[in-house]
Every structure is written in structure tokens, then in C-alpha cells.
Amino acid sequence: MMKSKYIMLLWVCLCFSSSQHLLANESDLVLKNQQGELFELSNIVGKKPVYLKFWATWCKPCIEQMPHFQHAYKQYGDTIDTIAINIDLNDDPRAVAAVKKQFNLTMPIMSDHTAKVAQHYQFIGTPFHVLLDKTGKVIFQGHEADKALDNTLRLLSHDGVVAKAHLLDEGNKQAATALVIPEYGLKAVLYTATWCDWYLADTRPKMATNCAAAQKQINILTNQGIDIEARVSQLWTDQAAVDEYIEKFKVIHPVYIDHGNDLFIDNEINKVPALLIYKDGKITNRITDFSSPVNLQNTP
């Protein structure tokens, strides 16, 4: 029951905000190509239509959609600038290269290494399609490779504009709870995801095991009196998902969704789980391996 609910979140957008006037002309919207070179998105936006597809190698629907994506690029690549954007969360270049080879992908493949491009387009989960017209306005957002996407691509390829935008619901935008780090003393913050222990079980079993181990160890630390809270990724997550996660792992510390992904970006979290240790207001340690017990009792 719980897993089927989460899988629906891969395709249905919850707690998502969007804007018809969202433009990508900020100079800090930078991607990294497979050679490690930086690419400014402003180089192509506002010149002709743009197709951005956000994906991950461990995302099953993303992989299922790759033949459609490659076909769309072959059909419209001359008239629509297209980029495959790996979200760079629990991923690595070798896995990306393997997917490229498996599906003979020929479009530019880049990584959102700062997560700021995904944040700008208010991305909530992979696969995520974003289409911009030739003026730079977002005119399509969606998760499925369906008729609506195909129709918009066809229209953009002709005139570069679309009369009616196809955007996701903008009525549920939520603000993140502020993270308070004490000026003195010890504080620990676990960055994780409500789905990583089961959704990654098939594609990344070691990561899934690490996610479960992290939460179990954090429960132990909480019982030892350590000041701990968890911030979970906003990807495919709502409060109901958090409540189920808390019940599943018998969590006794606070758990908050990082709406807007600000904390993940500020702390450069590109792998979950990650435990950040603060001492007297400063980060003193970053733990990502939970295969052995974490001991914070004697933190200097």
C-alpha cells in the first residue's frame, strides 16, 4: 500500500508550484557536461525553443522513457535545443555513461551539479519535462512522455511558441521550516529521503541499505540525548509520506521536508543519507557511510 502510493508520486505532482512567467536568464543557472565543462543555460534560452528533461539513472520511469526521448531529439533536435539533465543525486558519471550507451543517446547530457536549475524550474520528481518557447517562457511541465508532450513539441518545432501553456498545479506551494543551529553545543542534521530505503532497493541496493541503517542509527543517537533532526528531500514527498516514514522507522526526532530544496543546495547534499554534525554553530563532520555505528558522544 505504501509503495504504491509513492510510485504514484512519480507521476502525479503534489505540492508543486509553477509560473507561466518563469524565465531562465539568470547567469547562475549552470550545468556541467560529461567532460566536466560548465555550460550556462542562458546561452540557449530565449533564442529558440528549449526542451529540458530531468532524470536519474536509478529512476525506473526515466529509463523506460529514454527511447521516446531519443526519438523526440532525432525528430526535433534541429528546431528545439534539447538537454538531458541528470539531477546528480545518488548518481555517478559511470552510471550516466552506461545509460547513454544502452539507449544510444545523442542529445547533450549534462548534470545539475548545484541543483539550482532544478530548483529554478520548481522540479519535484523525475522524470520531469520542461519546455520553453523561443522567448524563454515555460510553456510545458510534466512527468509523462504522453500526447500532451508530443503535441507541444510539434507546435514548438513549427513556430517556436504555443498559445496555451500546459503547466502543473501552482496552488500548493509551501515554505520550509527554518533550520536553527545553536551557537553553542552539539547539533546533528540528517539529510535523507522518505523513499530511498525501498525505491533504490532494486537499482541501488547498497544505497537503500545505507538509508535504512542511517535512520536506525539516528534513532539510537536521539535516545542518547543528542539534539537531532532530519530534513528529507522534497522529491516525490508530501506530509503523508513523512508520516509513513516516521511510523515505519519509529522516528522520535523532528522530520521536516526541505520545501524549495534550499538546505540541500546550501549544504551541497548530492548523496543521501548524509549526517552533518555541528559543534558551536559550525559543521565539524559529514557522515555518509552508516555501515558501522556512529558515535557522537566524544565529538571534539
Tab-separated table of C-alpha atoms in Angstrom:
chain	number	residue	atom	x	y	z
A	1	MET	CA	0.000	0.000	0.000
A	2	MET	CA	2.754	2.402	0.995
A	3	LYS	CA	4.890	1.620	-2.063
A	4	SER	CA	2.018	2.003	-4.496
A	5	LYS	CA	1.278	5.416	-3.023
A	6	TYR	CA	4.880	6.511	-3.509
A	7	ILE	CA	5.032	5.224	-7.060
A	8	MET	CA	2.010	7.361	-7.891
A	9	LEU	CA	4.047	10.324	-6.708
A	10	LEU	CA	6.472	9.649	-9.544
A	11	TRP	CA	3.705	10.569	-11.961
A	12	VAL	CA	1.404	12.875	-10.045
A	13	CYS	CA	2.732	16.225	-8.902
A	14	LEU	CA	1.926	17.123	-5.327
A	15	CYS	CA	2.834	20.297	-3.500
A	16	PHE	CA	4.165	21.769	-6.735
A	17	SER	CA	4.323	25.406	-7.715
A	18	SER	CA	4.884	26.787	-11.189
A	19	SER	CA	4.709	30.046	-13.098
A	20	GLN	CA	3.885	30.877	-16.676
A	21	HIS	CA	6.377	33.733	-16.478
A	22	LEU	CA	9.301	31.673	-15.186
A	23	LEU	CA	12.364	32.611	-17.228
A	24	ALA	CA	15.828	31.043	-17.257
A	25	ASN	CA	18.023	34.039	-17.913
A	26	GLU	CA	19.885	34.149	-14.585
A	27	SER	CA	23.631	33.868	-15.003
A	28	ASP	CA	23.940	31.317	-12.160
A	29	LEU	CA	21.919	28.621	-13.974
A	30	VAL	CA	24.905	26.483	-14.858
A	31	LEU	CA	25.136	22.817	-15.876
A	32	LYS	CA	28.169	20.542	-16.220
A	33	ASN	CA	28.675	18.402	-19.313
A	34	GLN	CA	30.201	14.907	-19.385
A	35	GLN	CA	33.676	16.367	-19.946
A	36	GLY	CA	33.361	18.428	-16.760
A	37	GLU	CA	32.936	21.719	-18.612
A	38	LEU	CA	30.424	24.296	-17.393
A	39	PHE	CA	27.546	25.412	-19.578
A	40	GLU	CA	25.350	28.457	-18.899
A	41	LEU	CA	21.700	27.806	-19.688
A	42	SER	CA	21.311	31.433	-20.709
A	43	ASN	CA	23.391	30.601	-23.813
A	44	ILE	CA	20.373	28.934	-25.416
A	45	VAL	CA	17.259	30.192	-23.597
A	46	GLY	CA	15.381	32.952	-25.391
A	47	LYS	CA	16.862	32.171	-28.799
A	48	LYS	CA	14.797	29.172	-29.849
A	49	PRO	CA	12.613	26.602	-28.047
A	50	VAL	CA	14.293	24.506	-25.346
A	51	TYR	CA	13.473	21.010	-24.069
A	52	LEU	CA	14.922	20.103	-20.656
A	53	LYS	CA	14.417	16.607	-19.284
A	54	PHE	CA	15.408	15.973	-15.666
A	55	TRP	CA	16.245	12.348	-14.897
A	56	ALA	CA	18.294	9.912	-12.798
A	57	THR	CA	19.853	6.568	-13.667
A	58	TRP	CA	18.043	4.849	-10.766
A	59	CYS	CA	14.646	6.263	-11.780
A	60	LYS	CA	12.709	3.415	-13.434
A	61	PRO	CA	10.218	5.588	-15.388
A	62	CYS	CA	13.141	7.725	-16.619
A	63	ILE	CA	14.798	4.673	-18.137
A	64	GLU	CA	11.509	3.490	-19.635
A	65	GLN	CA	11.099	6.894	-21.333
A	66	MET	CA	14.582	7.002	-22.884
A	67	PRO	CA	13.556	5.561	-26.290
A	68	HIS	CA	10.830	8.224	-26.524
A	69	PHE	CA	13.322	10.927	-25.519
A	70	GLN	CA	15.858	9.857	-28.140
A	71	HIS	CA	13.119	9.707	-30.794
A	72	ALA	CA	11.940	13.219	-29.875
A	73	TYR	CA	15.508	14.524	-30.136
A	74	LYS	CA	16.023	12.954	-33.576
A	75	GLN	CA	12.717	14.422	-34.748
A	76	TYR	CA	13.011	17.934	-33.298
A	77	GLY	CA	16.692	18.407	-32.457
A	78	ASP	CA	17.238	20.847	-35.320
A	79	THR	CA	14.487	23.216	-34.182
A	80	ILE	CA	14.448	22.677	-30.396
A	81	ASP	CA	17.562	22.812	-28.198
A	82	THR	CA	17.442	19.678	-26.050
A	83	ILE	CA	19.376	18.747	-22.901
A	84	ALA	CA	19.170	15.603	-20.773
A	85	ILE	CA	19.756	16.884	-17.230
A	86	ASN	CA	20.860	14.319	-14.659
A	87	ILE	CA	19.791	15.582	-11.225
A	88	ASP	CA	23.098	14.426	-9.642
A	89	LEU	CA	21.519	12.852	-6.563
A	90	ASN	CA	22.945	9.434	-5.611
A	91	ASP	CA	24.305	9.131	-9.138
A	92	ASP	CA	27.704	8.986	-10.825
A	93	PRO	CA	29.214	9.598	-14.281
A	94	ARG	CA	29.753	5.888	-14.990
A	95	ALA	CA	26.072	5.103	-14.498
A	96	VAL	CA	25.130	8.042	-16.750
A	97	ALA	CA	27.548	6.842	-19.434
A	98	ALA	CA	26.072	3.335	-19.238
A	99	VAL	CA	22.554	4.667	-19.873
A	100	LYS	CA	23.839	6.769	-22.754
A	101	LYS	CA	25.389	3.674	-24.336
A	102	GLN	CA	22.386	1.438	-23.635
A	103	PHE	CA	19.962	3.711	-25.493
A	104	ASN	CA	22.402	5.265	-27.978
A	105	LEU	CA	21.519	8.730	-26.709
A	106	THR	CA	22.822	11.510	-28.939
A	107	MET	CA	21.452	14.651	-27.259
A	108	PRO	CA	23.684	16.706	-24.925
A	109	ILE	CA	23.802	15.126	-21.457
A	110	MET	CA	24.627	17.360	-18.504
A	111	SER	CA	24.367	17.255	-14.718
A	112	ASP	CA	22.680	19.737	-12.433
A	113	HIS	CA	25.673	19.651	-10.091
A	114	THR	CA	24.467	22.579	-7.975
A	115	ALA	CA	20.746	21.578	-8.090
A	116	LYS	CA	19.939	25.222	-8.839
A	117	VAL	CA	18.498	24.547	-12.291
A	118	ALA	CA	16.037	22.024	-10.851
A	119	GLN	CA	15.181	24.478	-8.087
A	120	HIS	CA	14.593	27.264	-10.598
A	121	TYR	CA	12.062	25.176	-12.508
A	122	GLN	CA	10.457	24.040	-9.216
A	123	PHE	CA	11.130	20.418	-10.004
A	124	ILE	CA	9.527	17.854	-7.670
A	125	GLY	CA	10.496	14.470	-9.112
A	126	THR	CA	11.893	12.547	-12.058
A	127	PRO	CA	11.114	12.141	-14.858
A	128	PHE	CA	10.335	15.831	-15.368
A	129	HIS	CA	9.886	17.512	-18.743
A	130	VAL	CA	10.184	21.296	-19.133
A	131	LEU	CA	9.585	23.075	-22.447
A	132	LEU	CA	10.377	26.743	-23.043
A	133	ASP	CA	9.240	28.724	-26.066
A	134	LYS	CA	11.577	30.870	-28.150
A	135	THR	CA	11.066	33.836	-25.785
A	136	GLY	CA	12.252	31.828	-22.764
A	137	LYS	CA	8.819	31.350	-21.184
A	138	VAL	CA	7.970	27.985	-19.617
A	139	ILE	CA	5.003	26.616	-21.559
A	140	PHE	CA	5.032	22.936	-20.542
A	141	GLN	CA	5.748	20.892	-17.411
A	142	GLY	CA	5.006	17.221	-16.953
A	143	HIS	CA	6.188	13.795	-15.831
A	144	GLU	CA	4.870	11.559	-18.585
A	145	ALA	CA	6.006	11.028	-22.158
A	146	ASP	CA	2.474	11.400	-23.462
A	147	LYS	CA	0.382	13.013	-26.189
A	148	ALA	CA	0.397	16.387	-24.419
A	149	LEU	CA	4.201	16.459	-24.509
A	150	ASP	CA	4.340	15.303	-28.117
A	151	ASN	CA	1.778	17.882	-29.242
A	152	THR	CA	3.659	20.714	-27.543
A	153	LEU	CA	6.953	19.621	-29.099
A	154	ARG	CA	5.316	19.554	-32.528
A	155	LEU	CA	3.840	23.040	-32.113
A	156	LEU	CA	7.111	24.474	-30.834
A	157	SER	CA	9.003	22.998	-33.770
A	158	HIS	CA	6.809	24.975	-36.195
A	159	ASP	CA	6.501	28.486	-34.756
A	160	GLY	CA	8.559	28.452	-31.553
A	161	VAL	CA	5.544	29.497	-29.466
A	162	VAL	CA	2.409	27.841	-28.089
A	163	ALA	CA	-0.875	29.653	-27.480
A	164	LYS	CA	-1.858	27.738	-24.335
A	165	ALA	CA	0.584	26.622	-21.659
A	166	HIS	CA	0.404	23.168	-20.059
A	167	LEU	CA	1.662	23.699	-16.502
A	168	LEU	CA	1.372	21.761	-13.271
A	169	ASP	CA	-0.724	22.920	-10.333
A	170	GLU	CA	0.555	26.089	-8.635
A	171	GLY	CA	-1.821	26.090	-5.688
A	172	ASN	CA	0.145	24.176	-3.056
A	173	LYS	CA	3.424	25.984	-2.595
A	174	GLN	CA	4.793	25.501	0.918
A	175	ALA	CA	7.558	27.191	2.836
A	176	ALA	CA	10.298	25.166	4.508
A	177	THR	CA	10.706	25.189	8.268
A	178	ALA	CA	13.791	27.201	9.202
A	179	LEU	CA	16.817	25.243	10.387
A	180	VAL	CA	18.120	26.577	13.701
A	181	ILE	CA	21.705	25.754	14.618
A	182	PRO	CA	22.641	26.599	18.228
A	183	GLU	CA	25.571	28.925	18.777
A	184	TYR	CA	26.967	26.575	21.405
A	185	GLY	CA	26.805	22.834	21.831
A	186	LEU	CA	26.232	19.840	19.545
A	187	LYS	CA	23.607	19.511	16.822
A	188	ALA	CA	23.159	16.834	14.119
A	189	VAL	CA	21.048	17.065	10.962
A	190	LEU	CA	20.248	14.015	8.843
A	191	TYR	CA	19.590	14.669	5.159
A	192	THR	CA	17.698	11.773	3.625
A	193	ALA	CA	14.665	10.804	1.529
A	194	THR	CA	11.472	9.066	2.565
A	195	TRP	CA	11.753	6.639	-0.365
A	196	CYS	CA	15.461	5.826	-0.603
A	197	ASP	CA	15.344	2.658	1.542
A	198	TRP	CA	12.831	0.901	-0.730
A	199	TYR	CA	12.774	2.631	-4.122
A	200	LEU	CA	16.523	2.156	-4.570
A	201	ALA	CA	16.382	-1.449	-3.343
A	202	ASP	CA	16.468	-2.903	-6.866
A	203	THR	CA	18.631	-0.384	-8.733
A	204	ARG	CA	20.991	0.686	-5.907
A	205	PRO	CA	20.714	-1.953	-3.103
A	206	LYS	CA	23.764	-0.713	-1.187
A	207	MET	CA	22.350	2.805	-1.102
A	208	ALA	CA	18.978	1.500	0.060
A	209	THR	CA	20.607	-0.468	2.872
A	210	ASN	CA	22.635	2.589	3.864
A	211	CYS	CA	19.455	4.712	4.033
A	212	ALA	CA	17.737	2.277	6.388
A	213	ALA	CA	20.867	1.907	8.512
A	214	ALA	CA	21.201	5.680	8.819
A	215	GLN	CA	17.748	6.182	10.281
A	216	LYS	CA	18.157	3.283	12.701
A	217	GLN	CA	21.445	4.744	13.946
A	218	ILE	CA	19.956	8.209	14.244
A	219	ASN	CA	17.206	6.781	16.446
A	220	ILE	CA	19.907	5.402	18.743
A	221	LEU	CA	21.686	8.758	18.884
A	222	THR	CA	18.414	10.516	19.683
A	223	ASN	CA	17.859	8.134	22.601
A	224	GLN	CA	21.334	9.071	23.812
A	225	GLY	CA	20.211	12.668	24.136
A	226	ILE	CA	21.842	14.100	21.003
A	227	ASP	CA	19.979	17.067	19.502
A	228	ILE	CA	18.994	15.683	16.085
A	229	GLU	CA	16.504	16.462	13.351
A	230	ALA	CA	16.015	15.194	9.796
A	231	ARG	CA	15.461	17.112	6.589
A	232	VAL	CA	14.005	14.983	3.806
A	233	SER	CA	14.244	15.739	0.103
A	234	GLN	CA	11.133	17.276	-1.429
A	235	LEU	CA	11.356	14.770	-4.302
A	236	TRP	CA	8.145	12.719	-4.519
A	237	THR	CA	7.329	13.582	-0.909
A	238	ASP	CA	4.411	15.116	0.945
A	239	GLN	CA	3.481	15.179	4.626
A	240	ALA	CA	1.652	11.850	4.346
A	241	ALA	CA	4.879	10.288	3.074
A	242	VAL	CA	6.772	11.779	6.014
A	243	ASP	CA	4.195	10.415	8.464
A	244	GLU	CA	4.538	6.917	6.990
A	245	TYR	CA	8.319	7.183	7.151
A	246	ILE	CA	8.150	8.191	10.816
A	247	GLU	CA	5.873	5.272	11.612
A	248	LYS	CA	7.947	2.783	9.626
A	249	PHE	CA	11.213	3.614	11.386
A	250	LYS	CA	9.695	4.596	14.755
A	251	VAL	CA	11.328	8.022	14.444
A	252	ILE	CA	11.314	10.110	17.627
A	253	HIS	CA	13.162	13.209	16.407
A	254	PRO	CA	11.686	16.012	14.257
A	255	VAL	CA	11.419	15.391	10.488
A	256	TYR	CA	10.808	18.225	8.016
A	257	ILE	CA	10.503	18.396	4.237
A	258	ASP	CA	13.068	20.676	2.615
A	259	HIS	CA	10.486	22.543	0.517
A	260	GLY	CA	12.303	24.510	-2.147
A	261	ASN	CA	15.432	22.375	-1.680
A	262	ASP	CA	17.318	25.325	-0.177
A	263	LEU	CA	19.050	23.388	2.602
A	264	PHE	CA	20.109	20.574	0.281
A	265	ILE	CA	21.625	23.170	-2.068
A	266	ASP	CA	23.223	25.305	0.656
A	267	ASN	CA	24.885	22.258	2.189
A	268	GLU	CA	25.828	20.701	-1.177
A	269	ILE	CA	23.935	17.479	-0.497
A	270	ASN	CA	24.147	15.302	-3.614
A	271	LYS	CA	24.029	11.987	-1.799
A	272	VAL	CA	21.564	10.686	0.746
A	273	PRO	CA	21.747	9.809	3.543
A	274	ALA	CA	24.169	12.421	4.846
A	275	LEU	CA	24.596	13.381	8.506
A	276	LEU	CA	26.013	16.844	9.181
A	277	ILE	CA	27.478	17.440	12.638
A	278	TYR	CA	27.537	20.981	14.041
A	279	LYS	CA	29.663	21.973	17.037
A	280	ASP	CA	29.295	25.515	18.391
A	281	GLY	CA	27.482	26.584	15.237
A	282	LYS	CA	29.984	25.190	12.706
A	283	ILE	CA	29.993	21.980	10.651
A	284	THR	CA	32.692	19.687	12.039
A	285	ASN	CA	31.857	16.412	10.288
A	286	ARG	CA	29.884	14.983	7.371
A	287	ILE	CA	28.976	11.300	7.544
A	288	THR	CA	27.608	9.350	4.564
A	289	ASP	CA	28.584	5.764	5.451
A	290	PHE	CA	26.399	4.114	8.082
A	291	SER	CA	27.757	0.578	7.803
A	292	SER	CA	29.271	0.955	11.289
A	293	PRO	CA	27.847	2.691	14.394
A	294	VAL	CA	28.069	6.468	14.616
A	295	ASN	CA	29.458	7.737	17.904
A	296	LEU	CA	28.959	11.424	18.711
A	297	GLN	CA	29.436	11.222	22.453
A	298	ASN	CA	33.072	12.335	22.261
A	299	THR	CA	32.775	14.834	19.407
A	300	PRO	CA	35.565	17.424	19.901
